[in-house]
mmCIF file of C-alpha atoms and ligand atoms in Angstrom:
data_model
loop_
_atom_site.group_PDB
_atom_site.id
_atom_site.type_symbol
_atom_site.label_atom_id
_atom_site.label_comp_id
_atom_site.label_asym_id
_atom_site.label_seq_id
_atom_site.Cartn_x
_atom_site.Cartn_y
_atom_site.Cartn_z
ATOM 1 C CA UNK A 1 89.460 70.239 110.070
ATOM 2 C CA UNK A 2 91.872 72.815 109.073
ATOM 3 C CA UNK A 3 91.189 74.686 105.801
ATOM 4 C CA UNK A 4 94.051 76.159 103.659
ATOM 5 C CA UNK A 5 95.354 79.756 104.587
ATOM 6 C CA UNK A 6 93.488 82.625 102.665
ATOM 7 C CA UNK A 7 96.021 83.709 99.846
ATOM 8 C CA UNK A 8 96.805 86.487 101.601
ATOM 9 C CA UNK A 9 98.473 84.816 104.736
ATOM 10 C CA UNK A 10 99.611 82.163 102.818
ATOM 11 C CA UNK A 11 101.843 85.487 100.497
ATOM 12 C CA UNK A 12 102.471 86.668 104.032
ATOM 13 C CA UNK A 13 103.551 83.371 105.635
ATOM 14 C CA UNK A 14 105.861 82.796 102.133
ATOM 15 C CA UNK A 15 106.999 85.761 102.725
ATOM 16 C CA UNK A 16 107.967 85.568 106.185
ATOM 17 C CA UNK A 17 109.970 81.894 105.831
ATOM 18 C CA UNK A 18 112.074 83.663 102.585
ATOM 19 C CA UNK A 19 112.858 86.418 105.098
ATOM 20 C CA UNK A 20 113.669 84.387 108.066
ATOM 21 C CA UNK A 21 116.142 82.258 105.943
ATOM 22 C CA UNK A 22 117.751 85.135 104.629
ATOM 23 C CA UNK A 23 117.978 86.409 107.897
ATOM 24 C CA UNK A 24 119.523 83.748 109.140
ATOM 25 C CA UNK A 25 121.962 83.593 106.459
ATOM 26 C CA UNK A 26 123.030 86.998 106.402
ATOM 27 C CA UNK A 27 124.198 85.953 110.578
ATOM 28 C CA UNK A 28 128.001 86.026 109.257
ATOM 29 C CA UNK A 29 127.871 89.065 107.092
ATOM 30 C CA UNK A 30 126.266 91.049 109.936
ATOM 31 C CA UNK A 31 129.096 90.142 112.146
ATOM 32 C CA UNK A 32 131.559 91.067 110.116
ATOM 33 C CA UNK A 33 129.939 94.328 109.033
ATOM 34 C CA UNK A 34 128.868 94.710 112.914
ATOM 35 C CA UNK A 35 132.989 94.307 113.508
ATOM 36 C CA UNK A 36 134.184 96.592 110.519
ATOM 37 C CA UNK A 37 131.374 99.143 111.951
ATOM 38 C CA UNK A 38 130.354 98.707 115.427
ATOM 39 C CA UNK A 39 127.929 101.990 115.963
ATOM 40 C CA UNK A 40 124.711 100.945 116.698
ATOM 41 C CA UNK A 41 122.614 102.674 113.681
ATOM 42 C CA UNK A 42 118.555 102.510 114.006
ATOM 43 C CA UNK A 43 116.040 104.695 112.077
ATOM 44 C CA UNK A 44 112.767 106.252 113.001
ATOM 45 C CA UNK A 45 110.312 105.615 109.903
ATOM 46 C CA UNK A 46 106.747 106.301 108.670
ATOM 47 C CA UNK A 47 105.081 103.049 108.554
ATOM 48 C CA UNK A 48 105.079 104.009 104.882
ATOM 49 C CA UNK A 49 105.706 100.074 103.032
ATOM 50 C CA UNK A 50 108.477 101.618 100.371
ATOM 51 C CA UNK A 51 110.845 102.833 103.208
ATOM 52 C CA UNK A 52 113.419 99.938 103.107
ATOM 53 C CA UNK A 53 116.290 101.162 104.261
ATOM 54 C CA UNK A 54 118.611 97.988 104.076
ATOM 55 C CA UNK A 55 117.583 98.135 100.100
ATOM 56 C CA UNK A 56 118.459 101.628 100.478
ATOM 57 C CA UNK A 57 121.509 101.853 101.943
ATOM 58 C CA UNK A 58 123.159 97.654 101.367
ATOM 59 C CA UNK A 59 123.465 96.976 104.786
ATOM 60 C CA UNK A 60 122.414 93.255 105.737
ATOM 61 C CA UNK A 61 118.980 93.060 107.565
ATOM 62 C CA UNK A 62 119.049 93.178 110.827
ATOM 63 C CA UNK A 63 121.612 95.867 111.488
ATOM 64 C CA UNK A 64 119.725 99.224 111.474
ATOM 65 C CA UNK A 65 117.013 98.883 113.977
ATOM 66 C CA UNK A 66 113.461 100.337 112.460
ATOM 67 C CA UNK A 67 110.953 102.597 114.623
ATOM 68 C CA UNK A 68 107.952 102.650 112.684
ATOM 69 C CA UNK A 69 104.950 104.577 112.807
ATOM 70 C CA UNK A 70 102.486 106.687 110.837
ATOM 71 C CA UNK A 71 104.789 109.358 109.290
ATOM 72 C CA UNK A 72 107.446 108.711 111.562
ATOM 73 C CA UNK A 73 105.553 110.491 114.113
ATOM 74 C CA UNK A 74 107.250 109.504 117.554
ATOM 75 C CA UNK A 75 107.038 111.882 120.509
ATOM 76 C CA UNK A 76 109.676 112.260 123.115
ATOM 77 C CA UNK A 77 107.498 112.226 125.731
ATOM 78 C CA UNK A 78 105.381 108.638 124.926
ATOM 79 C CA UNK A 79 106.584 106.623 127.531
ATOM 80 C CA UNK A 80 106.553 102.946 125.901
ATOM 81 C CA UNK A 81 108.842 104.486 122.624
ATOM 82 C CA UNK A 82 111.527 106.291 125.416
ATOM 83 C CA UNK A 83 112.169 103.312 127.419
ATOM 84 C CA UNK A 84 112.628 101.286 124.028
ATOM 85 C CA UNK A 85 115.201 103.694 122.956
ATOM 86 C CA UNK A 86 116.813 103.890 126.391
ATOM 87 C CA UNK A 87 116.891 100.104 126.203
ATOM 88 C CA UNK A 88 118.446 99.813 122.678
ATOM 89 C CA UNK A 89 120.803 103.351 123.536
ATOM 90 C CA UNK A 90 122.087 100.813 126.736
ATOM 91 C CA UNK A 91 122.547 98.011 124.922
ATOM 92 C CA UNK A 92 124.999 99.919 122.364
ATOM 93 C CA UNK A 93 126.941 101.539 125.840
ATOM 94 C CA UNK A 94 127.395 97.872 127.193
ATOM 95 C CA UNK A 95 128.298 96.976 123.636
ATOM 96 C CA UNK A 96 131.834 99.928 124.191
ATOM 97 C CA UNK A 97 129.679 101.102 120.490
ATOM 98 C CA UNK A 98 128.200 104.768 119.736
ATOM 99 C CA UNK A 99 124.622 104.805 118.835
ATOM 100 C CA UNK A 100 123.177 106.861 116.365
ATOM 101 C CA UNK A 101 119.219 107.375 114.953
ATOM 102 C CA UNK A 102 118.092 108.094 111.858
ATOM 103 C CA UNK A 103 115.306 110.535 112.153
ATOM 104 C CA UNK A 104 114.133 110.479 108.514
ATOM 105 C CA UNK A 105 110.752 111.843 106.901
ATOM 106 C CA UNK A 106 109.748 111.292 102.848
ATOM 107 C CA UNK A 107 108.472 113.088 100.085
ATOM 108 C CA UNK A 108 108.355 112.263 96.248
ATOM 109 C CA UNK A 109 110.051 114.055 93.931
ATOM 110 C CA UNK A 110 107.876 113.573 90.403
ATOM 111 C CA UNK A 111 104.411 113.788 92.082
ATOM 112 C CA UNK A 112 103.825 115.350 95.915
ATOM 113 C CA UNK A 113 100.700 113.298 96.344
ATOM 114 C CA UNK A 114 103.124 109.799 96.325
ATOM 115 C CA UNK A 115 104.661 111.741 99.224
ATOM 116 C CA UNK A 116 103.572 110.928 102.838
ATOM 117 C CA UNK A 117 100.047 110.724 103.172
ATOM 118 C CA UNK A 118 100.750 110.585 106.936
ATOM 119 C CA UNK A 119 101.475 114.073 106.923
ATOM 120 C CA UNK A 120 98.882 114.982 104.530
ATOM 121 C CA UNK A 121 101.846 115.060 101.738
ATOM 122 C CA UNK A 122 103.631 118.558 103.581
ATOM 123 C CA UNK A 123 107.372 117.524 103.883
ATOM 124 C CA UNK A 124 108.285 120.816 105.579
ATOM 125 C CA UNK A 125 106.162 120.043 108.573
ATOM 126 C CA UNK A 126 107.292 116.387 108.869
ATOM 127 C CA UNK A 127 110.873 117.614 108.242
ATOM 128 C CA UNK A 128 110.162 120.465 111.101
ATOM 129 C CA UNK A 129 108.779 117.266 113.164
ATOM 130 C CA UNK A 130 112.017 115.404 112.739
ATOM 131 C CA UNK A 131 114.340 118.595 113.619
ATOM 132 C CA UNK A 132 112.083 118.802 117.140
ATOM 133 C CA UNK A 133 112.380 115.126 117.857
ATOM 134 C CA UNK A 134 116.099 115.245 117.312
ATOM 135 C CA UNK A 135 116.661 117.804 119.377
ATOM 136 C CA UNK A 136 114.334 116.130 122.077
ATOM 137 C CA UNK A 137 116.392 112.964 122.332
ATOM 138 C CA UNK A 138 119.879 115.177 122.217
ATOM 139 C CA UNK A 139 118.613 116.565 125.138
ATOM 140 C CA UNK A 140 117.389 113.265 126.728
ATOM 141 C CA UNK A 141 120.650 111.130 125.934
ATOM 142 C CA UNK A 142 123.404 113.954 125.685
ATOM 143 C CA UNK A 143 126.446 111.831 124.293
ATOM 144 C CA UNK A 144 125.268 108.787 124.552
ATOM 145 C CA UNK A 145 122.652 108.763 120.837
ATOM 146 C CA UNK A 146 123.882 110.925 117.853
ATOM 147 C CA UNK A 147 120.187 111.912 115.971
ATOM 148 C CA UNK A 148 120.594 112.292 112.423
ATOM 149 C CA UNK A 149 117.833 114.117 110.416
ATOM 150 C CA UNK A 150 117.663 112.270 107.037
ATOM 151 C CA UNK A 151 114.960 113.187 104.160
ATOM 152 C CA UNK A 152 113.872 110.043 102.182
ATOM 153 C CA UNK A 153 113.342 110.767 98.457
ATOM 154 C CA UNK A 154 111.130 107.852 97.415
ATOM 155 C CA UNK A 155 110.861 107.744 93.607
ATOM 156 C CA UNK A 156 114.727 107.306 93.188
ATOM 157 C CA UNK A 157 115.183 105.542 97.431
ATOM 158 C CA UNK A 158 117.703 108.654 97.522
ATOM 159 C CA UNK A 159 118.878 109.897 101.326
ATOM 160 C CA UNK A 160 119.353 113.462 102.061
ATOM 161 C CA UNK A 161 121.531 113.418 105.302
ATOM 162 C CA UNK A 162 120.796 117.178 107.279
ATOM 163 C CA UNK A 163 123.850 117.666 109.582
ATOM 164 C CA UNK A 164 124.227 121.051 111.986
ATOM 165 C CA UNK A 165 126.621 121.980 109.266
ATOM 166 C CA UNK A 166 124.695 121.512 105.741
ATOM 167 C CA UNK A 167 123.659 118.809 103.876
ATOM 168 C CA UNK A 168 124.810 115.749 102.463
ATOM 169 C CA UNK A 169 122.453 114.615 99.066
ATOM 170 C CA UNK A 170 123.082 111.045 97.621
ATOM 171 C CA UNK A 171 122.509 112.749 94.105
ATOM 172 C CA UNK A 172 125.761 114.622 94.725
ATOM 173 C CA UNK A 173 127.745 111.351 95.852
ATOM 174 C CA UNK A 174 127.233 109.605 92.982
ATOM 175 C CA UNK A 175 130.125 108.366 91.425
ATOM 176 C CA UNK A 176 132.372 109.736 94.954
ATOM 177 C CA UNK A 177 134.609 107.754 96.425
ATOM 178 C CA UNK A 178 134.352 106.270 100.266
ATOM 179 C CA UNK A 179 137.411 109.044 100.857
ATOM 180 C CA UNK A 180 134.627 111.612 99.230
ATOM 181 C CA UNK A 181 131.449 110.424 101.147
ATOM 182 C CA UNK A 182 133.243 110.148 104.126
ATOM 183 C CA UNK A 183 134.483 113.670 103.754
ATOM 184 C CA UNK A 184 131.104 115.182 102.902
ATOM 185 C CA UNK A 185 129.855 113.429 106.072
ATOM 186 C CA UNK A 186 132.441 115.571 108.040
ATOM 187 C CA UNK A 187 131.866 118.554 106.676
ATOM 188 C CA UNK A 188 127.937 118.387 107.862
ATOM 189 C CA UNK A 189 128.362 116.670 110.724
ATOM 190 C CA UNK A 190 131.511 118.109 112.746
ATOM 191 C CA UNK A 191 129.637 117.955 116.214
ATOM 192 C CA UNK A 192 129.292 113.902 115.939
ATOM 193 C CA UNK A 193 131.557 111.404 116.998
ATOM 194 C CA UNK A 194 134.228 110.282 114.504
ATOM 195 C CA UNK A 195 133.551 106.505 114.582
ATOM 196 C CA UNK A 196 130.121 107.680 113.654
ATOM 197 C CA UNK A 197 130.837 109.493 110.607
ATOM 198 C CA UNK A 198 132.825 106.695 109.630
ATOM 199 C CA UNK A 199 130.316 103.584 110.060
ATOM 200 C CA UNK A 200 127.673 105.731 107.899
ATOM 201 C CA UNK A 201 129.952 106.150 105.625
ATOM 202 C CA UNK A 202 129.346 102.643 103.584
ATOM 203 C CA UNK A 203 125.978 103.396 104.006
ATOM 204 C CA UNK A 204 125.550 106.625 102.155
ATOM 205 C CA UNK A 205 128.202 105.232 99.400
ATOM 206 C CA UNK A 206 125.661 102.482 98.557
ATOM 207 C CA UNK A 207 122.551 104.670 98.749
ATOM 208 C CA UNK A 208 124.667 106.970 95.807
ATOM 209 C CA UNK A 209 124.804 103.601 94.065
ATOM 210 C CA UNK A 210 121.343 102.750 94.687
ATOM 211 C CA UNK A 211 120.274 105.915 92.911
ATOM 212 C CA UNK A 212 122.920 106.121 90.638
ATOM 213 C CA UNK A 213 120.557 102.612 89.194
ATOM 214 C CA UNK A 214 117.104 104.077 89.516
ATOM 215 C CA UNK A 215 118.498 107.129 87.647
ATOM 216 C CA UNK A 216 119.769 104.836 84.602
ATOM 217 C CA UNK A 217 116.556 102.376 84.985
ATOM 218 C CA UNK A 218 113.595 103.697 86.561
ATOM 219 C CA UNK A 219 110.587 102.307 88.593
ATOM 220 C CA UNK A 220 107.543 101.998 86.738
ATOM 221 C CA UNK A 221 105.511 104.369 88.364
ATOM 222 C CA UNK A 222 102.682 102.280 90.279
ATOM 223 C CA UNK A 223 105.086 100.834 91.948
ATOM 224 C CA UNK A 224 105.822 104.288 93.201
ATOM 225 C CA UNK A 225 102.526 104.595 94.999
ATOM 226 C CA UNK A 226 100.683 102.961 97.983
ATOM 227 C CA UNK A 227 99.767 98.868 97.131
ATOM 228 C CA UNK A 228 99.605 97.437 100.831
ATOM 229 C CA UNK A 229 97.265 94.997 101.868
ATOM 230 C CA UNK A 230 98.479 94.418 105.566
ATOM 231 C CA UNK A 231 97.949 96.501 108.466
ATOM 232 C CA UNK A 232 100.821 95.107 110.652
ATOM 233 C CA UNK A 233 100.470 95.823 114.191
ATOM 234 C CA UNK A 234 103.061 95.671 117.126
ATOM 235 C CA UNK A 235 106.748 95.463 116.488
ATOM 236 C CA UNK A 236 109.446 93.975 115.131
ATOM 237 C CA UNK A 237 108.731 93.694 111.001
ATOM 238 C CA UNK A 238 111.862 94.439 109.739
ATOM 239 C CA UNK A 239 111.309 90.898 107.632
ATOM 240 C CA UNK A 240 108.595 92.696 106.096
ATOM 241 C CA UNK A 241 109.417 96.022 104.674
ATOM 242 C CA UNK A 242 111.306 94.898 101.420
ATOM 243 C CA UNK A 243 108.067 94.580 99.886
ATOM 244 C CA UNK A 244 105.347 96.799 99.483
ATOM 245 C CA UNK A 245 103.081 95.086 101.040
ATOM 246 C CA UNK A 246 102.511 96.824 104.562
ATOM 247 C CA UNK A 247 101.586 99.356 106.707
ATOM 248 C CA UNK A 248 103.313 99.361 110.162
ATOM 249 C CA UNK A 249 101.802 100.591 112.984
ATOM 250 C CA UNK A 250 103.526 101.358 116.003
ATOM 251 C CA UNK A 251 102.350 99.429 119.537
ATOM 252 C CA UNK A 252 104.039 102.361 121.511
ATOM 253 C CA UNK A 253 101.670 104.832 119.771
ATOM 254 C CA UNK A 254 99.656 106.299 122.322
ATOM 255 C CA UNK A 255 96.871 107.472 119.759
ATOM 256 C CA UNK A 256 97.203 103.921 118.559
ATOM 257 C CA UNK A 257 93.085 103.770 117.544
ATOM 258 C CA UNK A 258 93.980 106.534 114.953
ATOM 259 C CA UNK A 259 96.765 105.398 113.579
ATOM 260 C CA UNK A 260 95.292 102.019 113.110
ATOM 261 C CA UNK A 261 92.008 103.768 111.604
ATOM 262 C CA UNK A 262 94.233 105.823 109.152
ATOM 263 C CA UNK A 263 95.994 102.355 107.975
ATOM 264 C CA UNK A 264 92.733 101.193 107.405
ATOM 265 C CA UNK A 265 91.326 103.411 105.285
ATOM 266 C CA UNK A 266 94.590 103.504 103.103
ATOM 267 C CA UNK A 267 94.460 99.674 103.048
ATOM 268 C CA UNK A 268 90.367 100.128 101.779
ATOM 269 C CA UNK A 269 91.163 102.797 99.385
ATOM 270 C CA UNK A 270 93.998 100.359 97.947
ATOM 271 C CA UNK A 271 91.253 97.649 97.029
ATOM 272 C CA UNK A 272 88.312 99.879 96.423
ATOM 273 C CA UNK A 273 88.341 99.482 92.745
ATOM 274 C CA UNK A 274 89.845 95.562 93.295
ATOM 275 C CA UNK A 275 87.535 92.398 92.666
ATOM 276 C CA UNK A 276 85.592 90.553 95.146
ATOM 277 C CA UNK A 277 88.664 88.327 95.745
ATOM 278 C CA UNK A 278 91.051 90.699 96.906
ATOM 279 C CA UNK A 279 91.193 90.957 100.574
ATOM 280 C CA UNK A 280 93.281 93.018 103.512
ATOM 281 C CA UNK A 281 94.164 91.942 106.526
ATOM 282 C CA UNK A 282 95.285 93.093 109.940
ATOM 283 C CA UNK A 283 98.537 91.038 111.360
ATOM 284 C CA UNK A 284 99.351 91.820 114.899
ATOM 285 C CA UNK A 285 102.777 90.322 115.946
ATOM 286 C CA UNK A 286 105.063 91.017 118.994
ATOM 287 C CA UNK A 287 108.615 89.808 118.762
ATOM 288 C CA UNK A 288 110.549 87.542 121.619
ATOM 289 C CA UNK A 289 114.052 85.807 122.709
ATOM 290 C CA UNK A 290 113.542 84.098 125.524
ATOM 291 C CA UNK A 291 111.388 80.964 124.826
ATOM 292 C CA UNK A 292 109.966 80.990 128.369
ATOM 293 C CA UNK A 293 108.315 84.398 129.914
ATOM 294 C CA UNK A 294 108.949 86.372 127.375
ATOM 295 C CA UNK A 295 107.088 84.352 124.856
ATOM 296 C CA UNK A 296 103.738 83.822 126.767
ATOM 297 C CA UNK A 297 104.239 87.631 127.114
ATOM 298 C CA UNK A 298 104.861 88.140 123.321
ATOM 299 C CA UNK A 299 101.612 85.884 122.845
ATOM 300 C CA UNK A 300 99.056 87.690 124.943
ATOM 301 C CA UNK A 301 100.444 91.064 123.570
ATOM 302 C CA UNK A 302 99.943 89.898 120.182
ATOM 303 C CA UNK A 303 95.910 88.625 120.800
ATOM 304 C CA UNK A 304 95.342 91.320 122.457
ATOM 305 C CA UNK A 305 96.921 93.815 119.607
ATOM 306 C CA UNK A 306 94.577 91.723 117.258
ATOM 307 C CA UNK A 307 91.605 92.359 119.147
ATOM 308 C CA UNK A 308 91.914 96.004 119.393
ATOM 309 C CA UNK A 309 92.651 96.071 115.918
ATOM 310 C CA UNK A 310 89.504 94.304 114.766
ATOM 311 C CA UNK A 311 87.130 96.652 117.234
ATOM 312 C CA UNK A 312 89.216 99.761 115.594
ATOM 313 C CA UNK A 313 88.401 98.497 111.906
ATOM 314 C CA UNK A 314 84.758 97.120 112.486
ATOM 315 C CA UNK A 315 83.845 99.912 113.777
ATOM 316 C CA UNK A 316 86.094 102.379 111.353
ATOM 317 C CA UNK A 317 85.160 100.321 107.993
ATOM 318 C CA UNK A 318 82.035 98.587 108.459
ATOM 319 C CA UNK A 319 81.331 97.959 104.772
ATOM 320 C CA UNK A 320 84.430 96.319 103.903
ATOM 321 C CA UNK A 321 84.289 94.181 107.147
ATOM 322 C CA UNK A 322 80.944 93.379 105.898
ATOM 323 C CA UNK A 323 82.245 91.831 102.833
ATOM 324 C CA UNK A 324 84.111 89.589 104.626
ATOM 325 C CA UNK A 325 87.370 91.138 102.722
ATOM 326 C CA UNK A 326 89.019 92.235 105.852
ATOM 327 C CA UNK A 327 90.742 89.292 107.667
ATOM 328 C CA UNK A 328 92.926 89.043 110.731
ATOM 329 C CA UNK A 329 95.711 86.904 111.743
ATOM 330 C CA UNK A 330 98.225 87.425 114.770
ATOM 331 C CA UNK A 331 101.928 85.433 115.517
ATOM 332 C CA UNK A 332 104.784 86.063 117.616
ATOM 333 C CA UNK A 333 108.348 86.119 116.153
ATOM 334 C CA UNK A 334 111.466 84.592 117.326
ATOM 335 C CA UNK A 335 113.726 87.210 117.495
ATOM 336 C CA UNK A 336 116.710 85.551 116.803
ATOM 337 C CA UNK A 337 115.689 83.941 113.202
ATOM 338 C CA UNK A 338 112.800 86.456 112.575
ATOM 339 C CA UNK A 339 110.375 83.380 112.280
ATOM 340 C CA UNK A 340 106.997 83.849 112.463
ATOM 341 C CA UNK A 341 104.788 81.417 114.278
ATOM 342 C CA UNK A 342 101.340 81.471 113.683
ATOM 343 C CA UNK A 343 98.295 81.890 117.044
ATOM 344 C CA UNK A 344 95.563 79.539 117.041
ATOM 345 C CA UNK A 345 97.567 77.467 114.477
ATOM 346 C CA UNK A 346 95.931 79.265 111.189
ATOM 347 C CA UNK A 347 94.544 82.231 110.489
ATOM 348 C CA UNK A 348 91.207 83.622 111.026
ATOM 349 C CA UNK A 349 89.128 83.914 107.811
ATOM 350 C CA UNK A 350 86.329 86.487 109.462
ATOM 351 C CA UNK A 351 86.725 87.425 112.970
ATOM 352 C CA UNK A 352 83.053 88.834 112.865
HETATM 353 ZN ZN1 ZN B 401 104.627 108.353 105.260
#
């Protein structure tokens, strides 16, 4: 007998067939954006769930690739996130296209404490962290990766580009032409290749535009502040970040126990004061292409993610695992759509 999906995965299921449509759709309009601007552009991220960059910055979904982890806090030296980059970095060389990585970290303007709680809300150190992983992967891929340090002001989604030569602020680019923006870019960034500067040029145009909106209507402010009720483990959820519904965590992590502890209690804290009927849930998902190896691969990656997940969180929030308010559900995702198929058919109500 198969009972309906808690509300939860049912949201997160809904959520995921929207996504995977517009995905899908938006095939033609990243090829032609992909032709216009062939650099390769992906982003290192806190698993922060406001840090949408395609809101951010109008690109289709799809075409900057997302690192995510708590804070943005990749290392050089973790072996699982190096050989993804070297991967991706090749794929852009075969592709005759630059590469370039967003190395961002984010702050709030009106309040620090809506800043990153990753970093314990200090944006100098997680700026300072960026600058070092930067200069790391420089080193590591010479030519071949252009790492950008960007700042991400979340009240107003407003990017501060830091080039070797100054900074470029969306605040300042509002109302600037593409001639102006692409100018400004360089100014800061005369040691980067030119076809570089160029493809980020659309992209910091429409982040000016972006906050040229929030400026003229802002957010209310909860919506400012942490609301997640997934802790998404493994990789690929670029579907999922245009809501604020998630915490992303990292599988090439190598303190992945923490990180998936720290998700946890932000997840608790966001229901603490919540009725009975308002639940979290861990989602472990591992992406694929190839519907033969590769998925049974994908599969096992993803059960296993889920079962470390649930030992991490029993053990790390025993009362709210008590309540039966923390539940667990794990997938794999087709790469090429971004559909997510459900393990074991439905989800599990109460893995304990
Ligand atoms: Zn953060």
């Amino acid at each position: 007998m198969t009972r309906p999906p808690h509300p939860l995965h049912a949201r997160l299921l809904d959520l995921n067939r929207t996504a995977s449509e517009a995905y899908v759709a938006a095939e033609p309009a990243r090829r032609r954006a992909r032709a216009k601007h062939p650099t390769f552009v992906s982003c290192i991220k806190c698993m922060d769930g406001r840090l949408s960059l395609p809101t951010m910055t109008g690109v289709p979904i799809g075409m900057i690739k997302p690192f995510r982890a708590m804070g943005g806090r990749f290392e050089a030296y973790w072996p699982g996130f190096l050989s993804r980059v070297r991967g991706w970095v090749d794929g852009a060389q075969e592709a005759g296209a630059h590469a370039t990585m967003l190395i961002s970290y984010h702050h709030s303007e009106s309040q620090p404490t809506l800043g990153c709680s990753g970093w314990g809300f200090d944006k100098e150190a997680a700026r300072a962290h960026a600058a070092q992983l930067r200069d790391d992967l420089a080193l590591v891929f010479g030519d071949a990766l252009s790492p950008i340090v960007i700042g991400i002001e979340t009240d107003r989604d407003a990017l501060t580009l830091h080039g070797v030569a100054g900074d470029v602020g969306a605040r300042t680019l509002i109302g600037a032409s593409d001639e102006e923006v692409r100018a400004a870019l360089d100014a800061a960034l005369p040691d980067t290749a030119d076809e570089v500067r160029r493809d980020l040029t659309p992209l910091f145009a429409a982040n000016a535009r972006r906050v040229a909106q929030l400026i003229a209507a802002p957010r209310e402010t909860p919506a400012l502040g942490h609301a997640e009720r997934v802790l998404a483990i493994g990789q690929g959820f670029d579907w999922l970040t245009p809501e604020n519904l998630a915490l992303i965590v990292d599988d090439a992590d190598p303190a992945l126990a923490r990180s998936v502890e720290v998700a946890a209690e932000i997840l608790a804290a966001n229901v603490a004061d919540e009725g009975d009927e308002e639940a979290v849930t861990i989602f472990a998902s591992v992406t694929y292409s190839d519907p033969g190896i590769d998925k049974r691969q994908a599969e096992v990656r993803a059960r296993g993610l889920q079962r470390f997940a649930e030992r991490v969180v029993a053990a790390s929030q025993p009362r709210l695992v008590a309540t039966g308010r923390f539940l667990s559900i794990a997938g794999v995702v087709w790469s090429p759509s971004r559909r997510l198929e459900l393990l074991d058919g439905q989800p599990r109500p109460t893995p304990w």
